[in-house]
Short mmCIF file of C-alpha atoms (C1' of nucleotides) in Angstrom, two decimals:
data_model
loop_
_atom_site.label_atom_id
_atom_site.label_comp_id
_atom_site.label_asym_id
_atom_site.label_seq_id
_atom_site.Cartn_x
_atom_site.Cartn_y
_atom_site.Cartn_z
CA MET A 1 13.68 -19.74 23.34
CA ASN A 2 13.65 -20.40 19.80
CA ILE A 3 12.30 -18.74 16.42
CA GLY A 4 9.71 -20.53 16.46
CA GLU A 5 7.35 -21.16 19.72
CA LEU A 6 8.89 -17.35 20.01
CA ALA A 7 5.65 -17.52 16.91
CA ARG A 8 3.75 -19.16 18.23
CA ARG A 9 2.80 -17.55 21.21
CA ALA A 10 3.27 -13.74 20.12
CA GLY A 11 1.28 -15.75 16.89
CA LEU A 12 2.96 -14.22 14.11
CA THR A 13 5.12 -15.71 11.01
CA SER A 14 8.82 -16.39 12.08
CA SER A 15 9.69 -14.86 9.26
CA ARG A 16 7.84 -11.47 10.04
CA ILE A 17 10.41 -11.64 12.83
CA ARG A 18 12.89 -11.75 10.95
CA PHE A 19 12.06 -9.33 9.39
CA TYR A 20 10.87 -7.49 12.24
CA GLU A 21 15.04 -7.44 13.13
CA ARG A 22 16.15 -6.96 9.69
CA ALA A 23 14.22 -3.56 10.08
CA GLY A 24 15.66 -3.00 13.07
CA LEU A 25 12.66 -2.52 15.31
CA LEU A 26 14.71 -5.74 17.44
CA LYS A 27 17.78 -5.31 18.42
CA THR A 28 20.41 -8.18 17.20
CA VAL A 29 19.49 -11.64 18.96
CA GLY A 30 21.66 -13.69 21.16
CA ARG A 31 22.36 -17.30 18.77
CA GLN A 32 23.22 -20.86 20.61
CA PRO A 33 26.62 -22.38 19.34
CA ASN A 34 23.98 -23.83 15.86
CA GLY A 35 23.71 -20.78 14.63
CA TYR A 36 20.10 -20.74 15.92
CA ARG A 37 18.00 -17.40 17.10
CA THR A 38 17.30 -17.31 21.09
CA TYR A 39 15.13 -15.51 22.83
CA PRO A 40 13.96 -14.11 25.80
CA PRO A 41 10.66 -13.83 27.61
CA GLU A 42 10.23 -10.82 26.83
CA ALA A 43 10.48 -10.76 23.43
CA VAL A 44 6.89 -12.30 23.64
CA LEU A 45 6.01 -8.43 24.93
CA VAL A 46 7.96 -6.25 22.48
CA LEU A 47 6.11 -8.54 19.62
CA GLU A 48 2.85 -7.78 21.68
CA LEU A 49 3.81 -4.08 21.71
CA ILE A 50 5.32 -3.76 18.07
CA THR A 51 1.75 -5.41 17.38
CA SER A 52 -1.03 -3.07 18.67
CA ALA A 53 1.29 -0.33 17.98
CA GLN A 54 0.11 -0.96 14.16
CA GLN A 55 -3.06 -1.80 14.69
CA ALA A 56 -3.74 1.70 16.08
CA GLY A 57 -1.88 3.03 13.39
CA PHE A 58 1.70 3.46 13.71
CA SER A 59 3.68 2.87 10.97
CA LEU A 60 7.09 0.06 11.44
CA ASP A 61 9.18 3.04 10.57
CA GLU A 62 7.82 5.37 13.58
CA ILE A 63 7.86 2.53 15.86
CA ARG A 64 11.17 2.40 14.93
CA THR A 65 12.59 5.54 16.04
CA LEU A 66 9.58 5.15 19.03
CA LEU A 67 10.66 0.94 20.95
CA PRO A 68 13.82 1.78 23.92
CA PRO A 69 16.39 -0.74 23.21
CA ASP A 70 15.30 -2.24 26.06
CA LEU A 71 12.48 -1.78 27.25
CA GLU A 72 11.69 0.53 30.52
CA ASN A 73 13.08 3.11 29.44
CA TRP A 74 11.36 5.20 27.33
CA ARG A 75 11.89 8.59 25.82
CA HIS A 76 8.88 10.12 27.36
CA ASP A 77 7.93 13.30 26.03
CA ALA A 78 8.40 11.70 22.54
CA LEU A 79 6.12 9.00 22.57
CA ILE A 80 3.50 10.69 24.10
CA GLU A 81 3.84 13.48 21.33
CA ALA A 82 3.68 10.77 19.16
CA LEU A 83 0.30 9.40 20.69
CA ARG A 84 -1.29 13.25 20.15
CA ARG A 85 -0.29 13.12 16.83
CA LYS A 86 -1.92 10.05 16.72
CA VAL A 87 -4.66 11.04 17.82
CA ALA A 88 -4.51 14.14 16.14
CA GLU A 89 -4.26 12.29 12.77
CA ILE A 90 -7.30 9.39 13.77
CA GLU A 91 -9.05 12.36 13.79
CA GLY A 92 -8.45 13.97 10.35
CA LEU A 93 -9.07 10.74 9.36
CA LEU A 94 -12.64 10.02 10.91
CA LEU A 95 -13.79 13.43 8.94
CA ARG A 96 -12.24 12.30 5.92
CA LEU A 97 -14.56 9.13 6.33
CA GLN A 98 -17.56 10.80 7.91
CA GLN A 99 -17.89 12.99 5.13
CA SER A 100 -17.28 10.11 2.44
CA ARG A 101 -20.57 8.67 5.12
CA LYS A 102 -22.80 11.20 3.76
CA GLN A 103 -21.44 11.76 0.49
CA LEU A 104 -22.41 8.14 -0.43
CA VAL A 105 -25.52 8.59 1.18
CA ALA A 106 -26.65 11.49 -0.90
CA LEU A 107 -25.59 9.96 -4.42
CA ILE A 108 -27.52 6.61 -3.38
CA SER A 109 -30.83 8.85 -2.49
CA ASP A 110 -29.93 11.10 -5.27
CA ILE A 111 -30.09 8.29 -7.87
CA GLU A 112 -33.42 6.82 -6.49
CA ALA A 113 -35.55 9.99 -6.36
CA LYS A 114 -35.00 9.86 -10.11
CA PRO A 115 -38.39 12.09 -11.16
CA ASP A 116 -40.62 9.64 -12.66
CA ASP A 117 -40.61 11.77 -15.95
CA ILE A 118 -37.12 11.14 -16.83
CA ASP A 119 -35.60 8.24 -18.91
CA CYS A 120 -32.40 6.27 -17.48
CA ALA A 121 -30.01 8.17 -19.19
CA ALA A 122 -31.67 11.67 -18.07
CA ASN A 123 -31.63 10.34 -14.70
CA ALA A 124 -27.79 9.34 -15.19
CA ARG A 125 -26.54 12.89 -16.75
CA ARG A 126 -28.96 14.78 -13.47
CA VAL A 127 -26.91 12.57 -10.84
CA LEU A 128 -23.81 12.93 -12.48
CA THR A 129 -24.32 16.59 -12.69
CA ASN A 130 -25.63 17.05 -9.05
CA MET A 131 -22.60 15.11 -7.57
CA LEU A 132 -19.44 16.45 -9.69
CA GLY A 133 -21.26 20.15 -9.31
CA LYS A 134 -21.12 19.76 -5.67
CA GLY A 135 -18.49 17.40 -3.62
CA ALA A 136 -15.69 19.91 -6.67
CA GLU A 137 -15.12 22.05 -4.30
CA ALA A 138 -14.61 20.80 -0.90
CA GLY A 139 -12.10 18.68 -1.37
CA GLY A 140 -12.35 14.74 -0.71
CA ALA A 141 -12.44 11.37 1.44
CA ALA A 142 -9.23 9.58 0.06
CA VAL A 143 -11.23 6.55 2.01
CA GLY A 144 -9.81 3.56 -0.05
CA ALA A 145 -6.70 2.27 1.93
CA ALA A 146 -7.63 1.36 5.54
CA ALA A 147 -9.82 -1.37 4.19
CA ARG A 148 -7.08 -2.29 1.84
CA ARG A 149 -4.81 -3.85 4.16
CA ARG A 150 -3.23 -7.64 4.58
CA PRO A 151 -2.89 -8.14 1.16
CA ALA A 152 -3.17 -11.72 1.93
CA MET B 1 -8.24 16.97 -27.19
CA ASN B 2 -4.77 16.16 -26.91
CA ILE B 3 -3.50 13.70 -23.28
CA GLY B 4 -1.45 16.76 -21.82
CA GLU B 5 -4.82 19.46 -21.90
CA LEU B 6 -7.12 17.10 -20.65
CA ALA B 7 -4.60 16.07 -18.07
CA ARG B 8 -4.51 19.33 -17.05
CA ARG B 9 -9.05 20.27 -16.95
CA ALA B 10 -8.92 17.13 -14.78
CA GLY B 11 -6.38 18.24 -12.85
CA LEU B 12 -3.16 14.69 -13.39
CA THR B 13 -0.76 13.30 -15.01
CA SER B 14 -1.08 12.27 -18.86
CA SER B 15 0.61 8.94 -17.87
CA ARG B 16 -1.51 8.31 -15.29
CA ILE B 17 -4.24 9.28 -17.98
CA ARG B 18 -1.77 6.64 -19.72
CA PHE B 19 -1.83 3.94 -17.21
CA TYR B 20 -5.97 4.39 -16.43
CA GLU B 21 -6.39 3.38 -20.41
CA ARG B 22 -3.99 0.12 -19.58
CA ALA B 23 -6.25 -1.01 -16.46
CA GLY B 24 -9.58 -0.78 -18.73
CA LEU B 25 -11.22 2.28 -16.93
CA LEU B 26 -11.29 4.18 -20.69
CA LYS B 27 -12.31 2.84 -23.60
CA THR B 28 -9.65 2.37 -26.29
CA VAL B 29 -9.74 5.91 -27.69
CA GLY B 30 -8.82 7.63 -30.48
CA ARG B 31 -6.21 8.53 -32.84
CA GLN B 32 -4.72 11.14 -34.84
CA PRO B 33 -2.90 10.31 -37.95
CA ASN B 34 0.23 11.20 -35.82
CA GLY B 35 -0.37 8.07 -33.58
CA TYR B 36 -1.24 10.89 -31.05
CA ARG B 37 -4.50 10.21 -28.43
CA THR B 38 -7.68 11.85 -29.45
CA TYR B 39 -9.99 12.73 -26.08
CA PRO B 40 -13.34 14.81 -26.46
CA PRO B 41 -14.64 16.67 -23.86
CA GLU B 42 -16.54 13.89 -22.08
CA ALA B 43 -13.28 12.51 -21.14
CA VAL B 44 -12.88 15.23 -18.04
CA LEU B 45 -16.32 14.06 -16.76
CA VAL B 46 -14.89 10.64 -16.72
CA LEU B 47 -11.64 11.54 -14.89
CA GLU B 48 -13.74 14.23 -11.87
CA LEU B 49 -15.69 10.70 -11.87
CA ILE B 50 -12.81 8.68 -11.39
CA THR B 51 -11.27 9.68 -8.94
CA SER B 52 -13.88 11.33 -6.81
CA ALA B 53 -14.98 7.26 -6.96
CA GLN B 54 -11.46 6.90 -5.56
CA GLN B 55 -11.83 9.53 -2.77
CA ALA B 56 -14.80 7.80 -2.18
CA GLY B 57 -12.91 4.59 -1.36
CA PHE B 58 -13.14 2.50 -4.47
CA SER B 59 -10.47 1.48 -5.90
CA LEU B 60 -9.69 0.89 -9.70
CA ASP B 61 -10.76 -3.01 -9.63
CA GLU B 62 -14.15 -1.76 -8.76
CA ILE B 63 -14.80 1.13 -10.04
CA ARG B 64 -13.54 -1.03 -13.46
CA THR B 65 -16.34 -3.38 -12.66
CA LEU B 66 -18.83 0.44 -11.71
CA LEU B 67 -17.87 2.22 -14.44
CA PRO B 68 -20.12 1.27 -17.56
CA PRO B 69 -19.27 2.15 -21.10
CA ASP B 70 -20.95 4.97 -21.85
CA LEU B 71 -21.79 7.44 -19.21
CA GLU B 72 -25.81 7.67 -19.48
CA ASN B 73 -25.77 3.39 -19.60
CA TRP B 74 -25.47 2.93 -15.76
CA ARG B 75 -26.29 -1.12 -13.94
CA HIS B 76 -28.54 0.31 -11.55
CA ASP B 77 -28.92 -2.20 -9.42
CA ALA B 78 -25.29 -3.59 -9.16
CA LEU B 79 -24.33 0.20 -8.44
CA ILE B 80 -26.91 0.78 -5.98
CA GLU B 81 -25.13 -1.98 -4.22
CA ALA B 82 -21.84 -0.80 -4.41
CA LEU B 83 -23.10 2.38 -2.95
CA ARG B 84 -23.99 0.01 -0.18
CA ARG B 85 -21.11 -1.54 1.09
CA LYS B 86 -18.69 0.72 0.37
CA VAL B 87 -21.24 2.54 3.39
CA ALA B 88 -20.51 -0.17 4.98
CA GLU B 89 -17.26 -0.65 4.48
CA ILE B 90 -17.18 2.66 6.33
CA GLU B 91 -19.13 3.01 9.07
CA GLY B 92 -16.63 -0.42 10.23
CA LEU B 93 -13.99 1.12 9.66
CA LEU B 94 -15.39 4.84 11.48
CA LEU B 95 -16.52 1.77 14.75
CA ARG B 96 -12.96 0.78 14.08
CA LEU B 97 -10.53 4.48 14.25
CA GLN B 98 -13.00 5.09 16.97
CA GLN B 99 -12.01 2.20 19.10
CA SER B 100 -7.86 2.94 18.32
CA ARG B 101 -8.49 6.50 18.29
CA LYS B 102 -9.91 5.84 22.54
CA GLN B 103 -7.19 3.42 22.97
CA LEU B 104 -5.23 6.14 22.12
CA VAL B 105 -6.68 8.38 24.82
CA ALA B 106 -7.12 6.15 27.96
CA LEU B 107 -2.42 4.54 27.12
CA ILE B 108 -1.90 8.68 26.71
CA SER B 109 -3.79 9.15 30.55
CA ASP B 110 -1.76 6.22 31.82
CA ILE B 111 1.33 7.06 31.20
CA GLU B 112 0.60 10.44 32.70
CA ALA B 113 -0.99 9.19 35.78
CA LYS B 114 2.61 8.03 36.63
CA PRO B 115 1.76 7.46 41.36
CA ASP B 116 4.65 9.91 42.92
CA ASP B 117 5.82 6.82 44.63
CA ILE B 118 7.38 5.16 41.64
CA ASP B 119 10.00 5.75 39.51
CA CYS B 120 9.95 5.75 35.11
CA ALA B 121 10.74 1.81 35.09
CA ALA B 122 8.84 0.69 36.89
CA ASN B 123 6.12 3.51 35.85
CA ALA B 124 6.47 1.95 31.81
CA ARG B 125 6.01 -1.44 33.97
CA ARG B 126 2.76 -0.56 35.14
CA VAL B 127 1.26 1.87 31.82
CA LEU B 128 2.73 -1.88 29.32
CA THR B 129 0.29 -4.72 31.30
CA ASN B 130 -2.21 -2.60 31.08
CA MET B 131 -2.18 -1.76 28.00
CA LEU B 132 -1.29 -5.62 26.83
CA GLY B 133 -3.37 -7.01 29.04
CA LYS B 134 -7.29 -5.06 28.42
CA GLY B 135 -6.38 -3.60 24.58
CA ALA B 136 -5.60 -7.76 22.94
CA GLU B 137 -9.30 -10.24 23.69
CA ALA B 138 -11.88 -7.01 22.11
CA GLY B 139 -9.87 -7.54 18.98
CA GLY B 140 -7.45 -3.84 17.09
CA ALA B 141 -8.57 -1.09 14.99
CA ALA B 142 -5.76 -1.33 12.01
CA VAL B 143 -5.43 1.98 11.10
CA GLY B 144 -2.80 2.85 9.91
CA ALA B 145 -3.15 2.90 5.84
CA ALA B 146 -6.02 5.73 5.04
CA ALA B 147 -3.33 8.33 5.91
CA ARG B 148 -0.36 6.27 4.70
CA ARG B 149 -1.90 7.24 0.51
CA ARG B 150 -0.14 8.93 -2.31
CA PRO B 151 3.26 7.99 -1.21
CA ALA B 152 4.71 10.65 -2.87
"C1'" DC C 1 20.51 -43.91 9.54
"C1'" DA C 2 15.38 -41.95 6.97
"C1'" DT C 3 12.28 -39.38 7.69
"C1'" DA C 4 10.90 -35.54 9.59
"C1'" DA C 5 9.89 -30.61 11.99
"C1'" DC C 6 13.05 -27.38 12.93
"C1'" DC C 7 15.94 -23.71 11.97
"C1'" DT C 8 19.20 -20.98 8.84
"C1'" DT C 9 20.57 -16.93 4.85
"C1'" DT C 10 19.68 -14.11 0.73
"C1'" DG C 11 17.04 -12.71 -3.53
"C1'" DA C 12 12.51 -12.43 -5.44
"C1'" DG C 13 7.75 -11.70 -5.27
"C1'" DT C 14 3.59 -9.89 -3.71
"C1'" DT C 15 -0.08 -5.64 -4.24
"C1'" DA C 16 -1.41 -1.81 -5.62
"C1'" DA C 17 -1.49 3.16 -8.20
"C1'" DC C 18 1.45 4.86 -10.01
"C1'" DT C 19 5.71 7.28 -11.60
"C1'" DT C 20 10.14 7.83 -14.26
"C1'" DT C 21 13.70 6.35 -17.35
"C1'" DA C 22 15.01 5.58 -21.64
"C1'" DA C 23 14.24 6.05 -26.46
"C1'" DG C 24 11.93 8.18 -30.31
"C1'" DG C 25 8.54 10.42 -33.06
"C1'" DT C 26 6.07 15.22 -34.58
"C1'" DC C 27 5.36 19.62 -34.63
"C1'" DA C 28 5.44 24.96 -34.25
"C1'" DA C 29 7.95 29.59 -33.75
"C1'" DG C 30 12.56 31.34 -34.57
"C1'" DC D 1 16.84 23.50 -38.71
"C1'" DT D 2 17.41 24.22 -34.44
"C1'" DT D 3 15.41 23.95 -29.89
"C1'" DG D 4 11.80 23.21 -27.11
"C1'" DA D 5 7.09 21.34 -26.41
"C1'" DC D 6 4.39 17.87 -27.25
"C1'" DC D 7 3.53 13.27 -28.19
"C1'" DT D 8 4.50 7.41 -28.03
"C1'" DT D 9 6.41 2.81 -26.70
"C1'" DA D 10 7.58 -0.18 -22.65
"C1'" DA D 11 9.96 -1.92 -19.19
"C1'" DA D 12 11.94 -0.25 -14.86
"C1'" DG D 13 11.07 2.33 -10.35
"C1'" DT D 14 8.76 3.15 -5.46
"C1'" DT D 15 6.44 1.81 -0.85
"C1'" DA D 16 5.06 -0.63 3.40
"C1'" DA D 17 5.64 -4.61 5.33
"C1'" DC D 18 5.89 -8.62 3.86
"C1'" DT D 19 5.90 -14.05 2.32
"C1'" DC D 20 7.86 -17.20 -0.18
"C1'" DA D 21 11.36 -19.75 -2.65
"C1'" DA D 22 16.40 -22.14 -3.00
"C1'" DA D 23 19.42 -24.73 -0.91
"C1'" DG D 24 21.39 -26.11 2.81
"C1'" DG D 25 22.86 -27.13 8.20
"C1'" DT D 26 20.59 -29.26 13.19
"C1'" DT D 27 18.49 -31.80 15.87
"C1'" DA D 28 14.97 -35.61 18.02
"C1'" DT D 29 12.02 -40.40 16.59
"C1'" DG D 30 11.63 -44.44 14.97
#
DNA sequence: CATAACCTTTGAGTTAACTTTAAGGTCAAG
DNA sequence: CTTGACCTTAAAGTTAACTCAAAGGTTATG
């Protein structure tokens, strides 16, 4: 199988596959006499595995250290441990996101709960001091990045 | 107040404050005769506001479009709308993270539920086909980025 | 045999949010 | 008058995970 065919089957670009090879995630692959890379059918599996792991939150670095040279020979204990750590990491993230959500919802309520007898500027001051007073001690949530993925 | 003092009070670096100014988040600031920037006390508030918004998941771009030229004159409707959109965004993220967590936990169980009568390689094949069969149709979670923040 | 559709490599560009570096001016203390 | 702690600017570096561009070889088709 050529690289284009593999890319189509695995649902990613050829350049990405070459990049993964350079990055050490794919073992160096066989070449045809003309220099073209040639892949065995299992390569599709490996690529699917990599993208699954990425979607589960593993960086390419993490994936590289976990991926065995062949698909049948995993470092069992390291893998399980990494999986557990990732679950814990996700749980931390979930907590922070929930915190953030709560704070935003509270902020919306606070903004909309403008007392009838004050003007907008005064309401702004009220909301501002409310917000910066409260959220400050208990650390923030650092939400943003997850939504900002896949630039283009 | 000089920039160093402001940085200390707001808990960030001077270079970051200058960066925010270049990025259009801070209105151009007064200068002393020697060229030093000089800040009014409210500048601390503005910076705290920016970092709060960041922690809630707003990008600097979003913050810039929402921040009013002066702290008392918010574009009320746009702000509320943006807050609601961010809450929705966070909720989407929460769902995907929960999905991811569930899949990882299931994967761990599956790995550990190795039938007594097969060897490691066979178990690897079993787990692999289980995993790539299941998660594929219902899209993945794209977790990773939120944990990878603030590089150094 | 020309054209399109492949493939190759190297190197640079992208994005966000900063930091770091280099080169230099200012100012208070000793 | 020198040392150190400030401040200034512009430009380049950082990180992850790719993509894109340039320049060129290969192969199938009309």
